[in-house]
Tab-separated table of C-alpha atoms and ligand atoms in Angstrom:
chain	number	residue	atom	x	y	z
A	114	MET	CA	5.595	-17.652	4.223
A	115	SER	CA	2.538	-19.481	2.963
A	116	ARG	CA	3.687	-22.852	1.631
A	117	ASP	CA	1.536	-22.778	-1.443
A	118	VAL	CA	2.645	-19.504	-2.901
A	119	ALA	CA	6.335	-20.304	-2.305
A	120	ASP	CA	5.860	-23.707	-3.929
A	121	ARG	CA	4.149	-22.111	-6.900
A	122	ALA	CA	7.070	-19.737	-7.405
A	123	THR	CA	9.567	-22.606	-7.217
A	124	ALA	CA	7.541	-24.844	-9.516
A	125	GLY	CA	7.145	-21.992	-12.020
A	126	PHE	CA	10.867	-21.359	-11.911
A	127	ARG	CA	11.778	-25.016	-12.520
A	128	GLN	CA	9.287	-25.335	-15.333
A	129	ARG	CA	10.389	-22.163	-17.144
A	130	TYR	CA	14.127	-22.358	-16.701
A	131	ALA	CA	14.796	-26.089	-16.138
A	132	GLU	CA	17.054	-25.346	-13.167
A	133	GLU	CA	16.786	-24.795	-9.416
A	134	PRO	CA	16.330	-21.238	-8.106
A	135	ALA	CA	19.138	-19.881	-5.925
A	136	GLY	CA	16.498	-18.812	-3.399
A	137	ARG	CA	13.081	-17.307	-2.790
A	138	TRP	CA	12.327	-13.825	-1.569
A	139	ALA	CA	8.932	-12.663	-0.334
A	140	ALA	CA	7.089	-9.430	0.409
A	141	PRO	CA	3.561	-8.928	1.752
A	142	GLY	CA	0.523	-6.891	0.800
A	143	ARG	CA	-0.706	-4.315	3.284
A	144	VAL	CA	-3.718	-2.524	4.674
A	145	ASN	CA	-3.593	0.941	6.124
A	146	LEU	CA	-5.207	1.160	9.551
A	147	ILE	CA	-5.482	4.945	9.289
A	148	GLY	CA	-3.800	7.932	7.574
A	149	GLU	CA	-5.016	8.148	3.977
A	150	HIS	CA	-3.529	10.499	1.377
A	151	THR	CA	-1.293	11.884	4.092
A	152	ASP	CA	1.959	10.243	2.938
A	153	TYR	CA	2.631	12.521	-0.040
A	154	ASN	CA	1.743	15.478	2.181
A	155	ASP	CA	4.739	14.607	4.394
A	156	GLY	CA	2.325	13.425	7.090
A	157	PHE	CA	1.642	10.348	9.216
A	158	VAL	CA	0.376	6.860	8.379
A	159	LEU	CA	-0.291	3.680	10.360
A	160	PRO	CA	-0.388	0.659	8.027
A	161	PHE	CA	0.341	-2.991	8.744
A	162	ALA	CA	1.625	-5.838	6.577
A	163	LEU	CA	-0.702	-8.722	5.687
A	164	PRO	CA	0.019	-12.452	5.779
A	165	LEU	CA	-0.689	-12.513	2.002
A	166	ARG	CA	2.627	-12.625	0.137
A	167	THR	CA	4.243	-12.277	-3.241
A	168	VAL	CA	7.157	-14.684	-3.703
A	169	VAL	CA	9.972	-14.406	-6.224
A	170	ALA	CA	12.120	-17.451	-6.972
A	171	ALA	CA	15.325	-16.291	-8.666
A	172	ALA	CA	18.779	-17.221	-9.866
A	173	PRO	CA	21.583	-15.338	-11.592
A	174	GLY	CA	21.224	-15.001	-15.388
A	175	PRO	CA	23.290	-13.604	-18.250
A	176	ASP	CA	24.781	-10.166	-17.601
A	177	GLY	CA	22.555	-7.253	-18.551
A	178	ARG	CA	19.473	-9.454	-19.200
A	179	TRP	CA	16.434	-10.148	-17.053
A	180	THR	CA	13.791	-12.795	-17.714
A	181	VAL	CA	10.694	-12.879	-15.574
A	182	TRP	CA	7.753	-15.208	-15.538
A	183	SER	CA	4.605	-14.633	-13.509
A	184	GLU	CA	1.661	-16.909	-12.908
A	185	LEU	CA	-0.471	-14.037	-14.255
A	186	ASP	CA	0.807	-14.742	-17.730
A	187	ASP	CA	1.886	-17.776	-19.772
A	188	GLU	CA	4.793	-16.132	-21.498
A	189	PRO	CA	7.881	-14.862	-19.682
A	190	VAL	CA	8.988	-11.290	-20.369
A	191	GLU	CA	12.604	-10.654	-21.238
A	192	PHE	CA	14.348	-7.303	-21.238
A	193	GLY	CA	17.848	-5.920	-21.360
A	194	ALA	CA	19.573	-2.848	-19.975
A	195	GLU	CA	18.366	-0.678	-22.861
A	196	GLN	CA	14.683	-1.268	-21.938
A	197	ALA	CA	15.361	-1.072	-18.220
A	198	ASP	CA	17.134	2.254	-18.630
A	199	GLU	CA	14.214	3.936	-20.370
A	200	PRO	CA	11.188	4.430	-18.088
A	201	GLY	CA	8.008	3.070	-19.638
A	202	ARG	CA	9.703	0.755	-22.182
A	203	VAL	CA	8.508	-2.379	-20.331
A	204	ASP	CA	4.802	-2.291	-19.514
A	205	GLY	CA	2.129	-4.478	-17.889
A	206	TRP	CA	3.003	-6.384	-14.688
A	207	ALA	CA	6.651	-6.771	-15.787
A	208	ALA	CA	7.041	-2.971	-15.573
A	209	TYR	CA	7.336	-3.327	-11.782
A	210	VAL	CA	10.302	-5.651	-12.241
A	211	ALA	CA	12.013	-3.477	-14.860
A	212	ALA	CA	11.323	-0.461	-12.635
A	213	VAL	CA	13.330	-1.969	-9.792
A	214	VAL	CA	16.226	-2.784	-12.134
A	215	TRP	CA	16.025	0.821	-13.375
A	216	ALA	CA	15.995	2.319	-9.863
A	217	LEU	CA	18.952	0.204	-8.741
A	218	ARG	CA	20.947	1.125	-11.843
A	219	ALA	CA	19.991	4.792	-11.433
A	220	ALA	CA	21.409	4.582	-7.890
A	221	GLY	CA	24.711	3.482	-9.417
A	222	LEU	CA	24.472	-0.179	-8.433
A	223	ASP	CA	25.686	-3.034	-10.571
A	224	VAL	CA	22.475	-5.067	-10.898
A	225	PRO	CA	23.069	-8.735	-11.679
A	226	GLY	CA	21.308	-10.313	-14.658
A	227	ALA	CA	18.653	-12.693	-13.345
A	228	ARG	CA	15.907	-15.188	-14.060
A	229	LEU	CA	12.844	-14.730	-11.908
A	230	ALA	CA	9.501	-16.462	-11.327
A	231	VAL	CA	6.721	-14.655	-9.472
A	232	ALA	CA	3.731	-16.136	-7.631
A	233	SER	CA	1.376	-14.095	-5.474
A	234	ASP	CA	-1.498	-14.365	-3.032
A	235	VAL	CA	-1.919	-10.580	-2.964
A	236	PRO	CA	-4.904	-9.849	-5.201
A	237	VAL	CA	-4.122	-7.434	-8.034
A	238	GLY	CA	-6.225	-4.280	-8.245
A	239	SER	CA	-7.815	-4.565	-4.780
A	240	GLY	CA	-5.813	-1.783	-3.188
A	241	LEU	CA	-3.723	-4.154	-1.030
A	242	SER	CA	-0.425	-3.028	-2.599
A	243	SER	CA	0.312	-5.883	-4.927
A	244	SER	CA	2.647	-3.476	-6.753
A	245	ALA	CA	4.738	-2.637	-3.666
A	246	ALA	CA	4.842	-6.371	-2.873
A	247	ILE	CA	6.316	-7.380	-6.234
A	248	GLU	CA	8.709	-4.404	-6.241
A	249	SER	CA	9.980	-5.230	-2.770
A	250	ALA	CA	10.347	-8.978	-3.347
A	251	VAL	CA	12.266	-8.358	-6.594
A	252	LEU	CA	14.406	-5.754	-4.853
A	253	ALA	CA	15.286	-8.189	-2.054
A	254	ALA	CA	16.178	-10.874	-4.623
A	255	LEU	CA	18.404	-8.632	-6.755
A	256	VAL	CA	20.180	-7.111	-3.754
A	257	ASP	CA	21.034	-10.568	-2.425
A	258	LEU	CA	21.921	-12.155	-5.775
A	259	GLY	CA	24.244	-9.262	-6.619
A	260	GLY	CA	25.624	-8.797	-3.108
A	261	LEU	CA	24.659	-5.117	-3.532
A	262	ASP	CA	25.587	-2.603	-0.887
A	263	LEU	CA	22.111	-1.260	-0.162
A	264	PRO	CA	20.996	-1.146	3.478
A	265	THR	CA	17.296	-1.967	3.955
A	266	GLY	CA	16.725	1.571	5.276
A	267	ARG	CA	17.136	2.789	1.677
A	268	TRP	CA	14.808	0.218	0.126
A	269	PRO	CA	11.462	2.025	0.551
A	270	ARG	CA	12.605	5.219	-1.234
A	271	LEU	CA	14.219	3.223	-3.995
A	272	ALA	CA	11.093	1.109	-4.576
A	273	GLN	CA	8.942	4.248	-4.475
A	274	ARG	CA	11.178	5.893	-7.087
A	275	ALA	CA	10.774	2.781	-9.270
A	276	GLU	CA	6.997	3.175	-9.110
A	277	ASN	CA	6.962	6.980	-9.523
A	278	ASP	CA	9.548	7.382	-12.238
A	279	TYR	CA	9.521	4.133	-14.221
A	280	VAL	CA	5.908	2.954	-13.899
A	281	GLY	CA	4.639	6.537	-13.722
A	282	ALA	CA	2.329	6.295	-10.681
A	283	PRO	CA	2.751	9.366	-8.398
A	284	THR	CA	2.303	7.418	-5.145
A	285	GLY	CA	3.772	8.214	-1.717
A	286	ILE	CA	6.156	6.265	0.522
A	287	MET	CA	3.615	4.375	2.664
A	288	ASP	CA	3.175	1.107	0.789
A	289	GLN	CA	6.828	0.308	0.191
A	290	SER	CA	7.689	1.292	3.784
A	291	VAL	CA	5.285	-1.101	5.439
A	292	VAL	CA	5.816	-3.883	2.931
A	293	ILE	CA	9.531	-3.722	3.737
A	294	ARG	CA	9.537	-2.687	7.400
A	295	GLY	CA	6.316	-4.237	8.774
A	296	ARG	CA	6.556	-6.416	11.876
A	297	ALA	CA	4.217	-9.234	13.023
A	298	GLY	CA	1.808	-8.117	15.749
A	299	HIS	CA	2.507	-4.438	15.090
A	300	ALA	CA	1.296	-1.515	13.029
A	301	LEU	CA	3.956	0.757	11.557
A	302	PHE	CA	3.710	4.392	12.666
A	303	LEU	CA	5.602	6.243	9.964
A	304	ASP	CA	6.505	9.896	9.711
A	305	CYS	CA	6.602	10.260	5.936
A	306	ARG	CA	8.790	13.365	6.097
A	307	THR	CA	11.617	11.986	8.208
A	308	GLU	CA	10.949	8.279	7.514
A	309	GLU	CA	11.225	7.701	11.262
A	310	VAL	CA	9.205	4.691	12.343
A	311	GLU	CA	7.804	3.304	15.551
A	312	GLN	CA	6.462	-0.235	15.749
A	313	ILE	CA	3.139	0.086	17.585
A	314	PRO	CA	1.910	-3.109	19.300
A	315	PHE	CA	-1.372	-4.130	17.685
A	316	ASP	CA	-2.127	-7.480	19.254
A	317	LEU	CA	-5.638	-8.136	18.016
A	318	ASP	CA	-5.643	-11.767	19.162
A	319	ALA	CA	-4.885	-10.926	22.773
A	320	ALA	CA	-7.722	-8.380	22.778
A	321	GLY	CA	-10.211	-10.830	21.223
A	322	LEU	CA	-10.461	-8.561	18.179
A	323	ALA	CA	-10.061	-8.945	14.436
A	324	VAL	CA	-9.661	-6.663	11.471
A	325	LEU	CA	-12.138	-7.726	8.825
A	326	VAL	CA	-11.008	-6.736	5.329
A	327	VAL	CA	-13.758	-6.438	2.733
A	328	ASP	CA	-12.749	-6.325	-0.914
A	329	SER	CA	-15.415	-4.014	-2.341
A	330	ARG	CA	-14.867	-5.481	-5.824
A	331	ALA	CA	-15.875	-2.066	-7.115
A	332	PRO	CA	-14.491	-1.467	-10.585
A	333	HIS	CA	-11.657	1.069	-10.331
A	334	ARG	CA	-13.166	4.257	-11.699
A	335	HIS	CA	-10.454	6.565	-13.042
A	336	ALA	CA	-8.446	5.830	-9.897
A	337	ASP	CA	-5.088	6.882	-11.368
A	338	GLY	CA	-6.261	10.236	-12.705
A	339	GLU	CA	-8.228	11.043	-9.552
A	340	TYR	CA	-5.268	10.133	-7.318
A	341	ALA	CA	-2.991	12.450	-9.286
A	342	ALA	CA	-5.636	15.194	-9.137
A	343	ARG	CA	-5.908	14.932	-5.327
A	344	ARG	CA	-2.152	15.092	-5.001
A	345	ALA	CA	-1.918	18.134	-7.280
A	346	SER	CA	-4.675	19.898	-5.359
A	347	CYS	CA	-2.839	19.323	-2.043
A	348	GLU	CA	0.415	20.640	-3.507
A	349	ARG	CA	-1.298	23.758	-4.871
A	350	ALA	CA	-2.912	24.403	-1.497
A	351	ALA	CA	0.440	24.046	0.293
A	352	ALA	CA	1.967	26.582	-2.128
A	353	THR	CA	-0.911	29.032	-1.546
A	354	LEU	CA	-0.473	28.674	2.205
A	355	GLY	CA	3.288	29.139	1.922
A	356	VAL	CA	4.210	25.807	3.541
A	357	THR	CA	6.408	22.974	2.265
A	358	ALA	CA	3.592	20.439	2.614
A	359	LEU	CA	0.157	20.248	4.254
A	360	ARG	CA	1.835	18.421	7.136
A	361	ASP	CA	2.990	21.879	8.211
A	362	VAL	CA	-0.570	23.076	8.880
A	363	ALA	CA	-1.146	22.387	12.588
A	364	THR	CA	-4.598	21.303	13.757
A	365	ALA	CA	-4.857	24.478	15.836
A	366	ASP	CA	-4.187	26.595	12.738
A	367	LEU	CA	-6.630	24.784	10.461
A	368	ASP	CA	-9.439	27.363	10.544
A	369	ALA	CA	-7.047	30.219	9.813
A	370	ALA	CA	-5.532	28.242	6.923
A	371	LEU	CA	-8.971	27.434	5.483
A	372	ALA	CA	-9.900	31.104	5.591
A	373	ARG	CA	-6.966	31.859	3.287
A	374	LEU	CA	-8.159	29.467	0.565
A	375	ASP	CA	-10.730	30.745	-1.848
A	376	ASP	CA	-12.511	27.708	-3.167
A	377	ASP	CA	-14.598	25.270	-1.224
A	378	GLU	CA	-13.213	22.149	-2.864
A	379	THR	CA	-9.609	22.985	-1.912
A	380	ARG	CA	-10.736	23.839	1.612
A	381	ARG	CA	-12.284	20.384	1.950
A	382	ARG	CA	-9.178	18.656	0.585
A	383	VAL	CA	-6.991	20.499	3.104
A	384	ARG	CA	-9.379	19.794	5.954
A	385	HIS	CA	-9.196	16.063	5.183
A	386	VAL	CA	-5.401	15.971	5.238
A	387	VAL	CA	-4.993	18.051	8.400
A	388	THR	CA	-7.692	16.227	10.370
A	389	GLU	CA	-6.482	12.838	9.098
A	390	ASN	CA	-2.957	13.507	10.360
A	391	GLN	CA	-4.444	14.316	13.762
A	392	ARG	CA	-6.510	11.107	13.698
A	393	VAL	CA	-3.333	9.080	13.093
A	394	LEU	CA	-1.675	10.705	16.106
A	395	ASP	CA	-4.787	10.111	18.244
A	396	THR	CA	-4.966	6.466	17.117
A	397	VAL	CA	-1.314	5.919	17.998
A	398	ALA	CA	-1.873	7.449	21.440
A	399	LEU	CA	-4.800	5.088	22.108
A	400	LEU	CA	-2.873	2.035	20.910
A	401	ARG	CA	0.117	2.964	23.049
A	402	ALA	CA	-2.306	2.998	25.991
A	403	GLY	CA	-3.583	-0.466	25.001
A	404	ARG	CA	-7.066	0.887	24.173
A	405	ILE	CA	-7.596	-0.867	20.831
A	406	ARG	CA	-11.423	-0.820	20.859
A	407	ASP	CA	-11.443	2.926	21.404
A	408	ILE	CA	-9.858	3.624	18.008
A	409	GLY	CA	-13.157	2.640	16.338
A	410	PRO	CA	-14.668	6.157	16.166
A	411	LEU	CA	-11.426	7.520	14.666
A	412	LEU	CA	-11.594	4.914	11.886
A	413	THR	CA	-15.196	5.838	11.153
A	414	ALA	CA	-14.429	9.583	11.231
A	415	SER	CA	-11.603	8.943	8.763
A	416	HIS	CA	-14.086	7.311	6.414
A	417	ALA	CA	-16.512	10.239	6.659
A	418	SER	CA	-13.663	12.615	5.865
A	419	MET	CA	-12.636	10.584	2.799
A	420	ARG	CA	-16.264	10.445	1.666
A	421	ASP	CA	-17.305	14.052	2.261
A	422	ASP	CA	-14.098	16.115	2.127
A	423	PHE	CA	-11.590	14.203	0.006
A	424	GLU	CA	-14.342	12.609	-2.126
A	425	ILE	CA	-12.550	9.343	-2.885
A	426	THR	CA	-15.149	6.766	-1.871
A	427	VAL	CA	-17.701	4.992	-4.076
A	428	PRO	CA	-21.148	3.536	-3.217
A	429	GLU	CA	-19.774	0.006	-2.751
A	430	VAL	CA	-17.281	1.046	-0.056
A	431	ASP	CA	-19.786	3.336	1.672
A	432	THR	CA	-22.254	0.455	1.755
A	433	ALA	CA	-19.637	-1.893	3.254
A	434	VAL	CA	-18.749	0.638	5.966
A	435	GLU	CA	-22.380	1.327	6.877
A	436	ALA	CA	-23.287	-2.375	6.957
A	437	ALA	CA	-20.257	-3.247	9.111
A	438	LEU	CA	-21.098	-0.501	11.591
A	439	SER	CA	-24.771	-1.523	11.767
A	440	ALA	CA	-23.639	-5.102	12.442
A	441	GLY	CA	-21.617	-3.987	15.469
A	442	ALA	CA	-18.127	-3.090	14.180
A	443	TYR	CA	-16.267	-0.678	16.517
A	444	GLY	CA	-15.201	1.339	13.484
A	445	ALA	CA	-14.845	0.946	9.730
A	446	ARG	CA	-13.215	2.785	6.860
A	447	MET	CA	-12.016	2.464	3.321
A	448	THR	CA	-8.289	1.709	3.190
A	449	GLY	CA	-5.881	2.688	0.406
A	450	GLY	CA	-6.005	5.172	-2.437
A	451	GLY	CA	-9.761	5.057	-3.020
A	452	PHE	CA	-12.328	4.761	-5.822
A	453	GLY	CA	-12.844	1.112	-4.900
A	454	GLY	CA	-10.413	-1.222	-3.176
A	455	CYS	CA	-10.925	-2.518	0.349
A	456	VAL	CA	-12.725	-1.552	3.533
A	457	LEU	CA	-11.490	-2.559	6.970
A	458	ALA	CA	-13.632	-2.999	10.060
A	459	LEU	CA	-12.511	-3.477	13.652
A	460	VAL	CA	-14.706	-6.219	15.132
A	461	ASP	CA	-14.849	-8.697	17.989
A	462	ALA	CA	-13.121	-11.820	16.667
A	463	ASP	CA	-16.181	-13.949	17.314
A	464	ALA	CA	-18.395	-11.479	15.425
A	465	ALA	CA	-16.249	-11.339	12.265
A	466	ASP	CA	-18.347	-13.899	10.368
A	467	ALA	CA	-21.613	-12.185	11.251
A	468	VAL	CA	-20.273	-8.766	10.174
A	469	ALA	CA	-18.990	-10.254	6.906
A	470	ALA	CA	-22.418	-11.830	6.320
A	471	ALA	CA	-24.138	-8.492	7.007
A	472	VAL	CA	-21.923	-6.735	4.445
A	473	THR	CA	-22.606	-9.477	1.888
A	474	ALA	CA	-26.354	-9.146	2.492
A	475	ALA	CA	-26.209	-5.348	2.105
A	476	TYR	CA	-24.389	-5.803	-1.204
A	477	ALA	CA	-27.023	-8.229	-2.462
A	478	GLU	CA	-29.749	-5.771	-1.519
A	479	ARG	CA	-28.064	-2.990	-3.501
A	480	GLY	CA	-27.417	-5.282	-6.487
A	481	PHE	CA	-23.597	-5.118	-6.160
A	482	ALA	CA	-21.357	-8.087	-7.056
A	483	ALA	CA	-20.563	-10.128	-3.914
A	484	PRO	CA	-17.627	-8.716	-1.885
A	485	GLY	CA	-14.570	-10.732	-0.840
A	486	THR	CA	-13.819	-10.956	2.895
A	487	LEU	CA	-10.859	-12.030	5.004
A	488	THR	CA	-9.624	-11.402	8.511
A	489	ALA	CA	-6.116	-10.039	8.771
A	490	LEU	CA	-3.494	-10.137	11.500
A	491	PRO	CA	-0.404	-7.908	11.204
A	492	ALA	CA	2.439	-9.901	9.650
A	493	GLY	CA	6.148	-9.318	8.973
A	494	GLY	CA	7.696	-7.433	6.063
A	495	ALA	CA	9.857	-8.453	3.113
A	496	GLY	CA	12.352	-11.239	3.631
A	497	GLY	CA	14.413	-14.036	2.233
A	498	PRO	CA	16.129	-15.910	0.918
A	499	SER	CA	14.427	-19.141	1.865
B	1868	LIG	C1	-1.990	4.487	-2.462
B	1868	LIG	C2	-0.559	5.020	-2.578
B	1868	LIG	C3	-0.003	5.429	-1.217
B	1868	LIG	C4	-0.981	6.335	-0.464
B	1868	LIG	C5	-2.391	5.766	-0.496
B	1868	LIG	C6	-3.405	6.720	0.086
B	1868	LIG	O1	-1.988	3.283	-1.753
B	1868	LIG	O2	0.270	4.036	-3.131
B	1868	LIG	O3	1.242	6.044	-1.375
B	1868	LIG	O4	-0.942	7.644	-0.982
B	1868	LIG	O5	-2.814	5.439	-1.811
B	1868	LIG	O6	-3.189	6.886	1.441
């Protein structure tokens, strides 16, 4: 865990509550290597956890009360069982904390009252899953503090339910799964229907490679409404085709399925999901064979599909992808829900700076605000206490 962020959580805790925390629990942000908008279609994803972490310092508090301070805000937020039991009653960043209390209580668990202090290196609003990170770190803290009987295998669904039903964001199971189950040096191949996982070795260092993550800094344009609209469109298409989810449309049956849909937009949405699932499987096969560089064209094809068929990219992310590819990246794509957020590019480690500079130059030329860049190695998932 990065020293600084853990120290900030501890210092915040001491300052707010004038006592020592019982421990610190951490959970990372994530990027998705490939498999976008496939999770809620019961499909496949291949994300990995980032070294950037959210840390929660916590100690038991009065029964039925939760107080939480975050470095995002001067004032702590306090809520009791009545607010936690009514989805939406707590809003802003503290909603993610109340949501976890709600989900645990809804699962019949006796959640301990607690004082919490949150510090984070996961940027908010960049599409790196800062929400799954805070949910998962709080979940780990409350489970440990209360000695709750909740095996980690159940954590991702519970954290997802918190986000879906308390916060009101209709997201899939990907983010919470990788934030909880990620492993250093590996990408997480997840079947979102069965929740079966396989840790796929993704040793960038050994291959002399790096994943460059570019924060597009694009303002989120109606991201929530557009996400919900894409999800609804996929569910309608599955119903028309008579399948449980678009995961059930095999690649070989895609043309026949498309012929049964009567509007072009729905056909493009379905084509994205079905081809994207196949690209995840093809990427996994290449990684299993140790052929990391060869996944580049699949990443780039995924981006084209998100841009042309699923229509979730914006000029800033398209510019970043094009500039990275022109500067020699093996492949590049937007990662996450879309309408802004981050782009990832697979590059030779010693070319990462030059590719980042090329993206920055392309942004300047187009008059966009300067992007953020970092290189990311796959890190481990949620943990603690420390
Ligand atoms: C967001 C959601 C995920 C997933 C991605 C798109 O990150 O939280 O569940 O749907 O978008 O792949």
